[in-house]
Structure formats: structure tokens, C-alpha cells
mmCIF file of C-alpha atoms in Angstrom:
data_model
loop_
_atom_site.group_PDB
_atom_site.id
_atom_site.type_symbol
_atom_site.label_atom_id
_atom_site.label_comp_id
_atom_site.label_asym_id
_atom_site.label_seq_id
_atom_site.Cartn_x
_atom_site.Cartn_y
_atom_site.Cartn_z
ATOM 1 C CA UNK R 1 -19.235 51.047 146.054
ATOM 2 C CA UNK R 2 -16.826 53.249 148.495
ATOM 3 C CA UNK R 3 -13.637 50.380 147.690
ATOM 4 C CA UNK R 4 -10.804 50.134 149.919
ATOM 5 C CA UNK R 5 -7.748 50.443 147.504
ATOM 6 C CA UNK R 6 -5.146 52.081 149.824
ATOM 7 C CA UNK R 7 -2.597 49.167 149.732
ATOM 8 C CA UNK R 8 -3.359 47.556 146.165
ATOM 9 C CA UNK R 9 -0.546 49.096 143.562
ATOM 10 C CA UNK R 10 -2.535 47.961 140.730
ATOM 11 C CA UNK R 11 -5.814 50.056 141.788
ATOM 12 C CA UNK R 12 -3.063 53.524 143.009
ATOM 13 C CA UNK R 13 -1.662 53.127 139.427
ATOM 14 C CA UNK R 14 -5.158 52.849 137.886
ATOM 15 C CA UNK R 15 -6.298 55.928 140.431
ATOM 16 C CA UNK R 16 -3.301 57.893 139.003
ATOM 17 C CA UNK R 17 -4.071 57.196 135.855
ATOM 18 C CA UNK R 18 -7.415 58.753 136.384
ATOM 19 C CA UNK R 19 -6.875 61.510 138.023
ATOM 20 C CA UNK R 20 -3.788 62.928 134.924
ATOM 21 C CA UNK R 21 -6.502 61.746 132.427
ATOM 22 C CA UNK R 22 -9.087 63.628 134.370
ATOM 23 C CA UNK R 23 -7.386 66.228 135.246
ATOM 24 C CA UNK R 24 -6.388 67.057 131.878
ATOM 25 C CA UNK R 25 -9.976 67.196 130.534
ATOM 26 C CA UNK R 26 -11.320 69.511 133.818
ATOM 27 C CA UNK R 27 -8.029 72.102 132.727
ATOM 28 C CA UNK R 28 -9.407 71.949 129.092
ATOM 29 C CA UNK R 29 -12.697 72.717 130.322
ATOM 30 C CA UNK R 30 -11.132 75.410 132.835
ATOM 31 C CA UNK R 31 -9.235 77.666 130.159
ATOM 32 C CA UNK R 32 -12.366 77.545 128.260
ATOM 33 C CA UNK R 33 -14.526 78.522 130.733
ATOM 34 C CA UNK R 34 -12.767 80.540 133.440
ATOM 35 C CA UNK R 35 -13.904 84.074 133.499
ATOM 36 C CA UNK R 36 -12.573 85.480 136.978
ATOM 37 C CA UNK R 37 -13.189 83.619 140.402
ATOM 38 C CA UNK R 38 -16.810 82.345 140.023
ATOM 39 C CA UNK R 39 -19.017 79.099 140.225
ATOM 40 C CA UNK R 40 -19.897 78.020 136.995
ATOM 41 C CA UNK R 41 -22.404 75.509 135.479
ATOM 42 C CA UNK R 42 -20.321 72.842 135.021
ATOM 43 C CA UNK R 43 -22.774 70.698 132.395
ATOM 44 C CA UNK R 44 -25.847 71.367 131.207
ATOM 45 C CA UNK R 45 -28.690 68.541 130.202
ATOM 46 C CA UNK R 46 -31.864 68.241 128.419
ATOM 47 C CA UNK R 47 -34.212 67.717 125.391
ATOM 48 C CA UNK R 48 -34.184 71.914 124.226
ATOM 49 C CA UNK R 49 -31.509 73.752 125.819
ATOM 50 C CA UNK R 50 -31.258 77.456 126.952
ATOM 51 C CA UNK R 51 -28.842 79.281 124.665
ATOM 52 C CA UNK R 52 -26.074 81.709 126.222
ATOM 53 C CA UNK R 53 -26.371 79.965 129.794
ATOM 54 C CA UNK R 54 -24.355 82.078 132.314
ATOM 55 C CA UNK R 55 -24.093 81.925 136.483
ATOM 56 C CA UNK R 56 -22.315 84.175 138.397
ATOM 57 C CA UNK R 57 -22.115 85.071 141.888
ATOM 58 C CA UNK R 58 -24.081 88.633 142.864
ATOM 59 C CA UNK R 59 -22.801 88.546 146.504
ATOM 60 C CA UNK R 60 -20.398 86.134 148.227
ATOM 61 C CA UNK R 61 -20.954 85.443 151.831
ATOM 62 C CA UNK R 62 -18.320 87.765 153.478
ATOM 63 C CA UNK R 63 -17.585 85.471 156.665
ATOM 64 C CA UNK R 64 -16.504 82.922 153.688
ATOM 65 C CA UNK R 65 -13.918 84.464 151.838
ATOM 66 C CA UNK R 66 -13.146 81.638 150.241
ATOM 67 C CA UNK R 67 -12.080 81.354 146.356
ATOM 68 C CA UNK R 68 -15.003 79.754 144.460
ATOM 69 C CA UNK R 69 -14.148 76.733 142.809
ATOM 70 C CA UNK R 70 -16.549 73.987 140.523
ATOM 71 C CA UNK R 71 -15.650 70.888 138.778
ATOM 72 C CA UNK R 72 -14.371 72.891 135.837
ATOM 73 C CA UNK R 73 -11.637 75.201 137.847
ATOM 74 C CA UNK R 74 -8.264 74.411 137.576
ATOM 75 C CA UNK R 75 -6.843 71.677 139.884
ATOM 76 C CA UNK R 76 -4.747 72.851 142.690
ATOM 77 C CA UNK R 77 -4.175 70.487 145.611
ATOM 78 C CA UNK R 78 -6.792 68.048 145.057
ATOM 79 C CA UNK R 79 -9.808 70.295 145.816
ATOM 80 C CA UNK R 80 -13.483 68.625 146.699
ATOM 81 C CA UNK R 81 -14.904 67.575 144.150
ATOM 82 C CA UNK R 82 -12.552 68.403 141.041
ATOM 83 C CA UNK R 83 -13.223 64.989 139.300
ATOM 84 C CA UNK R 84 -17.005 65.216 139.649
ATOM 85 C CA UNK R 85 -17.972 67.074 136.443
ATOM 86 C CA UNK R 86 -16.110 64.554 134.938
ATOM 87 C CA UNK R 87 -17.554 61.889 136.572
ATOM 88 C CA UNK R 88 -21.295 62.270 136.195
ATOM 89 C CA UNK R 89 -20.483 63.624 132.646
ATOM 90 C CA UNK R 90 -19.325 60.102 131.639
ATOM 91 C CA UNK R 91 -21.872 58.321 133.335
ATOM 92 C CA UNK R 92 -24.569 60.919 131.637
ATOM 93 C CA UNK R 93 -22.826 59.827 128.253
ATOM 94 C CA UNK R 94 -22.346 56.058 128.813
ATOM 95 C CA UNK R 95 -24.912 54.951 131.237
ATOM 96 C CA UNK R 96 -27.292 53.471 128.582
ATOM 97 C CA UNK R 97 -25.026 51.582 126.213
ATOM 98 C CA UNK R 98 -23.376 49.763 129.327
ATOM 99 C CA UNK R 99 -27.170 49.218 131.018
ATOM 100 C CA UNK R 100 -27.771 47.988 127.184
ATOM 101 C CA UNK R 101 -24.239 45.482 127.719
ATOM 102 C CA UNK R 102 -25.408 44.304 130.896
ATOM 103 C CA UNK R 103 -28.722 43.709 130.187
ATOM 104 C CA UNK R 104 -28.289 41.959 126.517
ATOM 105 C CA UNK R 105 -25.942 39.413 128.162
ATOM 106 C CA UNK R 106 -22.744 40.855 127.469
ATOM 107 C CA UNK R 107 -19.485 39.811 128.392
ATOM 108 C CA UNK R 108 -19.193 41.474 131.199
ATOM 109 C CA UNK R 109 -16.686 39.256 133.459
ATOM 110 C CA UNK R 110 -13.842 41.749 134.338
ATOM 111 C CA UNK R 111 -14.089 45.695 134.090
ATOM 112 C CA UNK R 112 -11.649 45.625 130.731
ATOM 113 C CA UNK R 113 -14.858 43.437 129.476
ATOM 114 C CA UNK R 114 -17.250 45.731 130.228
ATOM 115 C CA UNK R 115 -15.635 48.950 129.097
ATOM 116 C CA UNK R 116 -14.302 47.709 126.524
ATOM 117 C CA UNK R 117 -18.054 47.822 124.818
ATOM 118 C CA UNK R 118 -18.062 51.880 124.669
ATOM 119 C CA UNK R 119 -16.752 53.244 121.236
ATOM 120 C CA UNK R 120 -14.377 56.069 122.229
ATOM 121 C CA UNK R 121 -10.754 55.317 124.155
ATOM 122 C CA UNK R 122 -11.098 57.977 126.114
ATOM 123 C CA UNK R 123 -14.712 56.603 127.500
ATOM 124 C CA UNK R 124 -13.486 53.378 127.726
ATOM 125 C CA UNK R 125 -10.205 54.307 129.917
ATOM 126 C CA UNK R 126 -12.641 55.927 132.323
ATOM 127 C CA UNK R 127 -14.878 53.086 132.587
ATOM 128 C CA UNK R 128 -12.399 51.193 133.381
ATOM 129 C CA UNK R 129 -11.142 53.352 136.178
ATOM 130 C CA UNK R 130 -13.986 53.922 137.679
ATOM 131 C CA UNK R 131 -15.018 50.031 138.129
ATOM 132 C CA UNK R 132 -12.175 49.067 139.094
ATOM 133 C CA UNK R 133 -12.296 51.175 141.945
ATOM 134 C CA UNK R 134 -14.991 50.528 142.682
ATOM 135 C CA UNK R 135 -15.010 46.728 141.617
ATOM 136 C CA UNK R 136 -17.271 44.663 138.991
ATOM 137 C CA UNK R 137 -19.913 43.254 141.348
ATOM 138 C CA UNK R 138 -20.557 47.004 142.822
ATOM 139 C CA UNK R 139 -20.506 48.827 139.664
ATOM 140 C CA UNK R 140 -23.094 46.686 137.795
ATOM 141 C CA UNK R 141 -25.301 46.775 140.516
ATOM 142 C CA UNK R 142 -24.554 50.651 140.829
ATOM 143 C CA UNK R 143 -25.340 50.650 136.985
ATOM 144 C CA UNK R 144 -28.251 48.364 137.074
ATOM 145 C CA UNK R 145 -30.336 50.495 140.308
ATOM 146 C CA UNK R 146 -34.080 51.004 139.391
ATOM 147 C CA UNK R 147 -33.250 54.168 139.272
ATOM 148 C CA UNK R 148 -29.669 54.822 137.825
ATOM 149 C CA UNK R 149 -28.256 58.449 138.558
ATOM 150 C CA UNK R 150 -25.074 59.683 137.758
ATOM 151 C CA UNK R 151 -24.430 62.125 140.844
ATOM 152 C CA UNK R 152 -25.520 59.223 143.013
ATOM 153 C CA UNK R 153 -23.137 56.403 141.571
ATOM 154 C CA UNK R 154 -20.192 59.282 141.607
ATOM 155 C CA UNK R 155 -20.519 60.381 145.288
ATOM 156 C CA UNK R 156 -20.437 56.863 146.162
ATOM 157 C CA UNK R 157 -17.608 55.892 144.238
ATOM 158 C CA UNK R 158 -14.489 57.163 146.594
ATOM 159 C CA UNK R 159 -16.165 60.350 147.416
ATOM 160 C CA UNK R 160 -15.724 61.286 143.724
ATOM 161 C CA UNK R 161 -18.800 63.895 144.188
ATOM 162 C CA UNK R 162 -18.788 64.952 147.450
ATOM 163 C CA UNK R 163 -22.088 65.316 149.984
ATOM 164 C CA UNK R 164 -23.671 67.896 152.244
ATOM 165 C CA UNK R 165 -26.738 67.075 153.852
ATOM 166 C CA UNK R 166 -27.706 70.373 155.361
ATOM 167 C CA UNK R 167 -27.002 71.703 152.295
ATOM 168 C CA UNK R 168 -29.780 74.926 152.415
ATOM 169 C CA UNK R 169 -30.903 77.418 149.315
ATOM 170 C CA UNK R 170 -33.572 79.644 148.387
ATOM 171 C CA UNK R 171 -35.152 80.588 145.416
ATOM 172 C CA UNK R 172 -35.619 84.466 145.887
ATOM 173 C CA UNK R 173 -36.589 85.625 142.199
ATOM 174 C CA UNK R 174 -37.679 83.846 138.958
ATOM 175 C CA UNK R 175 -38.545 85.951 135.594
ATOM 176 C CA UNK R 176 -39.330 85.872 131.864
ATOM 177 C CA UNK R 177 -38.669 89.121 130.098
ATOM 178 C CA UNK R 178 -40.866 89.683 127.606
ATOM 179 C CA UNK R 179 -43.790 88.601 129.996
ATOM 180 C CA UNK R 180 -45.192 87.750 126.724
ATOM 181 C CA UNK R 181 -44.456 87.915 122.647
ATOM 182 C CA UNK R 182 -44.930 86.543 119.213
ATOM 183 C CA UNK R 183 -43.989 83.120 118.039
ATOM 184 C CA UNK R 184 -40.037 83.871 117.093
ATOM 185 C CA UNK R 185 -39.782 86.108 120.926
ATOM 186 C CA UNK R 186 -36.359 85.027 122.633
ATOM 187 C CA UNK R 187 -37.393 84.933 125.832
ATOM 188 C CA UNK R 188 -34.921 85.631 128.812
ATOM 189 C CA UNK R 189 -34.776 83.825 132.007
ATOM 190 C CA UNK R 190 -33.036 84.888 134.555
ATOM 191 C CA UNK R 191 -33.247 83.116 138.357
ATOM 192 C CA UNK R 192 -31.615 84.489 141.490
ATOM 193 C CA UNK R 193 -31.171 82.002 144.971
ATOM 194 C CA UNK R 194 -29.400 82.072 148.108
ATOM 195 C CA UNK R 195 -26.989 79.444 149.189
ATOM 196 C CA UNK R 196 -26.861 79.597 152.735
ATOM 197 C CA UNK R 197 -24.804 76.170 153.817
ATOM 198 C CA UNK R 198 -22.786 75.110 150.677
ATOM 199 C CA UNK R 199 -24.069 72.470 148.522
ATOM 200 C CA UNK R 200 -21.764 69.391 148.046
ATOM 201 C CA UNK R 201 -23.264 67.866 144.489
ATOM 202 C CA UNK R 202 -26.260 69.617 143.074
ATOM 203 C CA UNK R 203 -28.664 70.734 139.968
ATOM 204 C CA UNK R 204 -29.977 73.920 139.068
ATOM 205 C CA UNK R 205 -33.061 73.231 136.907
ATOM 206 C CA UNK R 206 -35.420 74.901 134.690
ATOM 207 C CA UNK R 207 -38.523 73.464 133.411
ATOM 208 C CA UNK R 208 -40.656 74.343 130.782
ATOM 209 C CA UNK R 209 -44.580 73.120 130.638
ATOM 210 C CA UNK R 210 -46.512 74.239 127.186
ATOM 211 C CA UNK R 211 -50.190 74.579 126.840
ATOM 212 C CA UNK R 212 -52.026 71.479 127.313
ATOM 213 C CA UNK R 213 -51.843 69.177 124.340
ATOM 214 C CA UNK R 214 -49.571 71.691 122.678
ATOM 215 C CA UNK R 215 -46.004 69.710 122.420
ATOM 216 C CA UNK R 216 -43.860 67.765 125.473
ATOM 217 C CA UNK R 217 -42.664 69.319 128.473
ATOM 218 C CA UNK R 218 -38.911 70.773 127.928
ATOM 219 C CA UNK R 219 -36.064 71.932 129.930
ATOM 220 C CA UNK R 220 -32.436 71.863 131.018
ATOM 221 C CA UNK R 221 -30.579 70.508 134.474
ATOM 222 C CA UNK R 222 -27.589 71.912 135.295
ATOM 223 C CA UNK R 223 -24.463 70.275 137.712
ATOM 224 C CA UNK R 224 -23.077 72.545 140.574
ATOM 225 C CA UNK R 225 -19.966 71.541 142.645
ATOM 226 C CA UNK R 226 -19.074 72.702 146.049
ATOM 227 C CA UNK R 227 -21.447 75.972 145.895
ATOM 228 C CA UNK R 228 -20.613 77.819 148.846
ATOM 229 C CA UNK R 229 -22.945 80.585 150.341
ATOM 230 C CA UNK R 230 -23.657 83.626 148.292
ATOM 231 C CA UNK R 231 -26.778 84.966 146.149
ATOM 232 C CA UNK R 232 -26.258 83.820 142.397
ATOM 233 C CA UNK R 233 -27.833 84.564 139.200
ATOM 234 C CA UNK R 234 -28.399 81.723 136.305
ATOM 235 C CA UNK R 235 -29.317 82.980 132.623
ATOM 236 C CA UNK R 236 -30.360 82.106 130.001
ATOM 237 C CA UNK R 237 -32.486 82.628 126.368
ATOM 238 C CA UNK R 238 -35.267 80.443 125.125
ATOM 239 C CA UNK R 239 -35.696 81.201 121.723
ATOM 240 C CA UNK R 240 -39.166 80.926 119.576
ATOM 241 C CA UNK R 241 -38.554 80.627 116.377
ATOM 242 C CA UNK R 242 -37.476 77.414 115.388
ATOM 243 C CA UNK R 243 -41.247 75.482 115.906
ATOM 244 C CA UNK R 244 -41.266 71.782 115.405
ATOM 245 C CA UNK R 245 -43.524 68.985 115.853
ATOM 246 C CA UNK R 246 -42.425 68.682 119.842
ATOM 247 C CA UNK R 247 -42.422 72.148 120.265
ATOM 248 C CA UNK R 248 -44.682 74.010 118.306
ATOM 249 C CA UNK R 249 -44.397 77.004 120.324
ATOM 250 C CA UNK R 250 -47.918 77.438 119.331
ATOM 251 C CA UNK R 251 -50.079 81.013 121.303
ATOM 252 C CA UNK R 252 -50.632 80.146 124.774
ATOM 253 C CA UNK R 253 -49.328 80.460 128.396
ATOM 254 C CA UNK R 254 -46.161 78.483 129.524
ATOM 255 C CA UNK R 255 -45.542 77.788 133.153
ATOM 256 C CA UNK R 256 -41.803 77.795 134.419
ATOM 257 C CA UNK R 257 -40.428 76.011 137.193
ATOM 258 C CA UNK R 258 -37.054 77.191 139.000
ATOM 259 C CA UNK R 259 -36.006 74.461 141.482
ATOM 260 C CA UNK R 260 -32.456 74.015 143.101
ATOM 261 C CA UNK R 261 -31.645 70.896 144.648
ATOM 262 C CA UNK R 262 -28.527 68.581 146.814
ATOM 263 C CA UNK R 263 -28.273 66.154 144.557
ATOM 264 C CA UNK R 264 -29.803 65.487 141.117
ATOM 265 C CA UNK R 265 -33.479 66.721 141.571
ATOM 266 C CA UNK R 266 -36.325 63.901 141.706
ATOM 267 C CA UNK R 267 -34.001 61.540 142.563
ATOM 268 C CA UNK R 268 -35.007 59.264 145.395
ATOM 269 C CA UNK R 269 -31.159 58.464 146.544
ATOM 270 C CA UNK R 270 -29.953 59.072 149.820
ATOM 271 C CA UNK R 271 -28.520 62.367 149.958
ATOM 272 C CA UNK R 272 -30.765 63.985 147.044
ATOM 273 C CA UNK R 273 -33.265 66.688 148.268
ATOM 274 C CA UNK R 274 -35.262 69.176 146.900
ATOM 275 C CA UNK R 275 -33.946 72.557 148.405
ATOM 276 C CA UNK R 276 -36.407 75.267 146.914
ATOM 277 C CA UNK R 277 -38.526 75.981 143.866
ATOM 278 C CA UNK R 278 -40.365 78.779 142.112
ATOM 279 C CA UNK R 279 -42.779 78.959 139.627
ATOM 280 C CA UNK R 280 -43.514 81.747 137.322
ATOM 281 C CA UNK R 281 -44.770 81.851 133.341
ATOM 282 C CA UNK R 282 -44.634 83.510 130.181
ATOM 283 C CA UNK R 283 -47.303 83.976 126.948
ATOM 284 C CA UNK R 284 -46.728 83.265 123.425
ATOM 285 C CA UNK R 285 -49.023 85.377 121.868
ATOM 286 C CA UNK R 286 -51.325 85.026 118.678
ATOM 287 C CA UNK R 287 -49.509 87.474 116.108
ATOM 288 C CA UNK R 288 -47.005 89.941 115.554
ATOM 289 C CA UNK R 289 -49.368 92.999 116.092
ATOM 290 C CA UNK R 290 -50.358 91.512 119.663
#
């Protein structure tokens, strides 16, 4: 997908374009989220999210002094990976309805076709952007993969997430507090890991596995940016006590799985590995007197 487009006017207009209508949308995010020189989760995803999500950095790596910056940070001199959030947020939006154009035999000739399916402008401007950097043939058959992933397609179009593959972390601490509770508890989990070489374009990501036959496996995945080495801690609160029929949150124990990967985690792209992952768990218990 990585396009040539240095002498084509048409494509530098259409890449300045981009990067003012990106760029706008990552300072939005930015004065919203920006709490002091920290990496951030940039986007979180899932069936049942963690409520009050936080990450911040316990201890930078003094022999990098460098300030922390993710895809939602302000954009000063074009820093690695400041379009990325934005990136594999649109693709994590629109993925499906343009696999559904493709696939259904849409019109799907030039980019401006194949955008021009998506509902919202601002989607559709982006779309168009994006393919036409990386041209129509490329971008359908980025879109079209077996296995379609956002952080993939983005770090090959232009660089637009950027790579390390000797990225390193480590998973030093995973906990529930209460180790056990009621239906109703709000749990707390809180996960602490080492990055010891930066990560280009990764997930943090929590799973959630109920008793057996007792609802569907949950849990959230969350984008980091150009994570350079330090010891962080992510957050967050799983609250009990809204039960429904896929998650009953009925007595029984619930394993947890930490993991922290380069790239999105599963995947079987180049340049997506698993880099650690923990495993702890956490009872519901059988009444309010337990």
C-alpha cells in the first residue's frame, strides 16, 4: 500500500488536506484528554467496557528523557505517529460497511466511489484520503485481507502507524480488588508493565472469561502510540450490577487475562507480536452476606 506520491500535486493537496482535517480532530481529542506529559489510551474497544479507564506512567526511563507523546497529544512538528489514532479509529468505524460495498458489488471504480458509500462527511473525506494514497487496487485488497486489521492497513499506508520490531514489555503485576464480592461489586483492575524498547503501534488488552456456560467472554483493547520505556499503570472498574442475558454476572470465578502486544494482539500480520501476558481472577459470590 506504501504509494509513492512525492511528485503528484493532486495526492500533496489530498495529503494536506488530511493531515488539517486530522489534525484538527487529534487537538480536539488532546484538550480533552491532556492531563500533564503522559501516554494515554488513545481508543478503547470492545463488547462491555471498563468504566473510568486511566494510564499513566509510574517511572519514565531516565536515560530517555524524552516528552511522552500518543496519537491524542497535540501536534508539534509532525511527530511519529500523530495521525494513527485517527487512522485505525476510522478504519475500526468503517471497515465493515465498505467490506459490505465491496463485497455486495458496489460501485467501487474510483476512491470518490467507494467513500462516497459511508454516511458521515467527515468519514467519507477520510476514506477518500486514505485510498487515494494509497490507491484503489491496494486499498480494496488491504480492505478485503482474510484477516482485515486496522493497525495493520494504517502502518502500511505511508507509515501512518509507525513499527518497532524489537519492541519489548513485561507484564509485572495484574489485580482485582475485591478478590471477590456480591453480584452489584465494582471490581477494580489495575495492571502494571515495563516497556523496555518503545513500542511503535500497540494494544493493551484485558479479557474477561465467565464461568463455563455462564454468558460470552468480554473485554476491552486499547491503542498505544510510540510508548517509550517506563513502568505504567492501566485502570479501570468493571461494574456488577447491571446483569443481562450475555452477562449474567451470575456466582462463580472469572479468569482475567492482561496481555500487551506490538501490534493489534492475535493478529497474524507482519509486525504484530504478542509481548507479555498475565493471568489472574476474581469471584462473584452467592449473596450479599458472603
Amino acid at each position: 500500500i506504501n504509494a509513492e506520491y512525492g511528485n503528484h500535486s493532486f495526492v500533496n493537496s489530498k495529503m494536506i488536506s488530511f493531515v488539517a482535517l486530522l489534525a484538527l480532530c487529534a487537538v480536539t481529542q488532546a484538550v480533552l484528554l491532556n492531563n500533564g506529559p503522559e501516554p494515554r489510551i488513545v481508543s478503547q474497544s470492545g463488547d462491555f467496557q471498563l468504566e473510568d479507564v486511566t494510564i499513566r506512567a509510574l517511572r519514565p526511563n531516565p536515560k530517555q528523557p524524552v516528552t511522552y507523546r500518543a496519537a491524542s497529544s497535540a501536534l508539534v512538528g509532525a511527530q511519529p505517529g500523530h495521525l494513527c489514532s485517527m487512522c485505525v479509529t476510522f478504519l475500526g468505524d468503517s471497515l465493515n460497511l465498505l467490506l459490505n460495498v465491496i463485497l455486495n458489488g458496489g460501485v467501487v471504480g474510483t476512491c470518490g466511489e467507494l467513500c462516497g458509500y459511508l454516511p458521515l462527511h467527515l468519514e467519507a473525506e477520510v476514506c477518500d484520503i486514505l485510498c487515494e494514497i494509497a490507491g484503489i487496487e491496494a486499498f480494496i485488497t488491504a480492505l478485503t485481507d482474510v484477516d482485515p486489521s486496522p493497525i495493520y492497513i494504517c502502518e502500511n499506508i505511508d507509515h501512518t502507524c509507525p513499527i518497532n520490531d524489537n519492541a519489548k514489555a513485561n507484564i509485572t503485576s495484574l489485580t482485582v480488588t475485591p478478590p471477590s464480592g456480591p453480584q452489584g461489586t465494582t471490581f477494580a483492575v489495575t495492571m502494571v508493565f515495563q516497556v523496555i524498547d518503545h513500542i511503535g503501534t500497540g494494544q493493551l488488552e484485558l479479557a474477561f472469561q465467565p464461568p463455563q456456560g455462564d454468558g460470552q467472554s468480554f473485554g476491552s483493547g486499547n491503542l498505544l502510540v510510540e510508548t517509550p520505556p517506563g513502568i505504567y499503570e492501566i485502570k479501570g472498574n468493571l461494574p456488577t450490577n447491571k446483569p443481562s442475558m450475555q452477562e449474567p454476572f451470575n456466582p462463580g470465578t472469572f479468569q482475567v487475562l492482561g496481555a500487551v502486544c506490538e501490534g493489534e494482539c492475535g493478529s497474524k500480520h507482519p509486525h504484530a507480536f504478542l509481548l507479555s501476558r498475565r493471568q489472574t481472577h476474581f469471584a462473584i459470590t452467592g449473596s450479599n452476606d458472603e
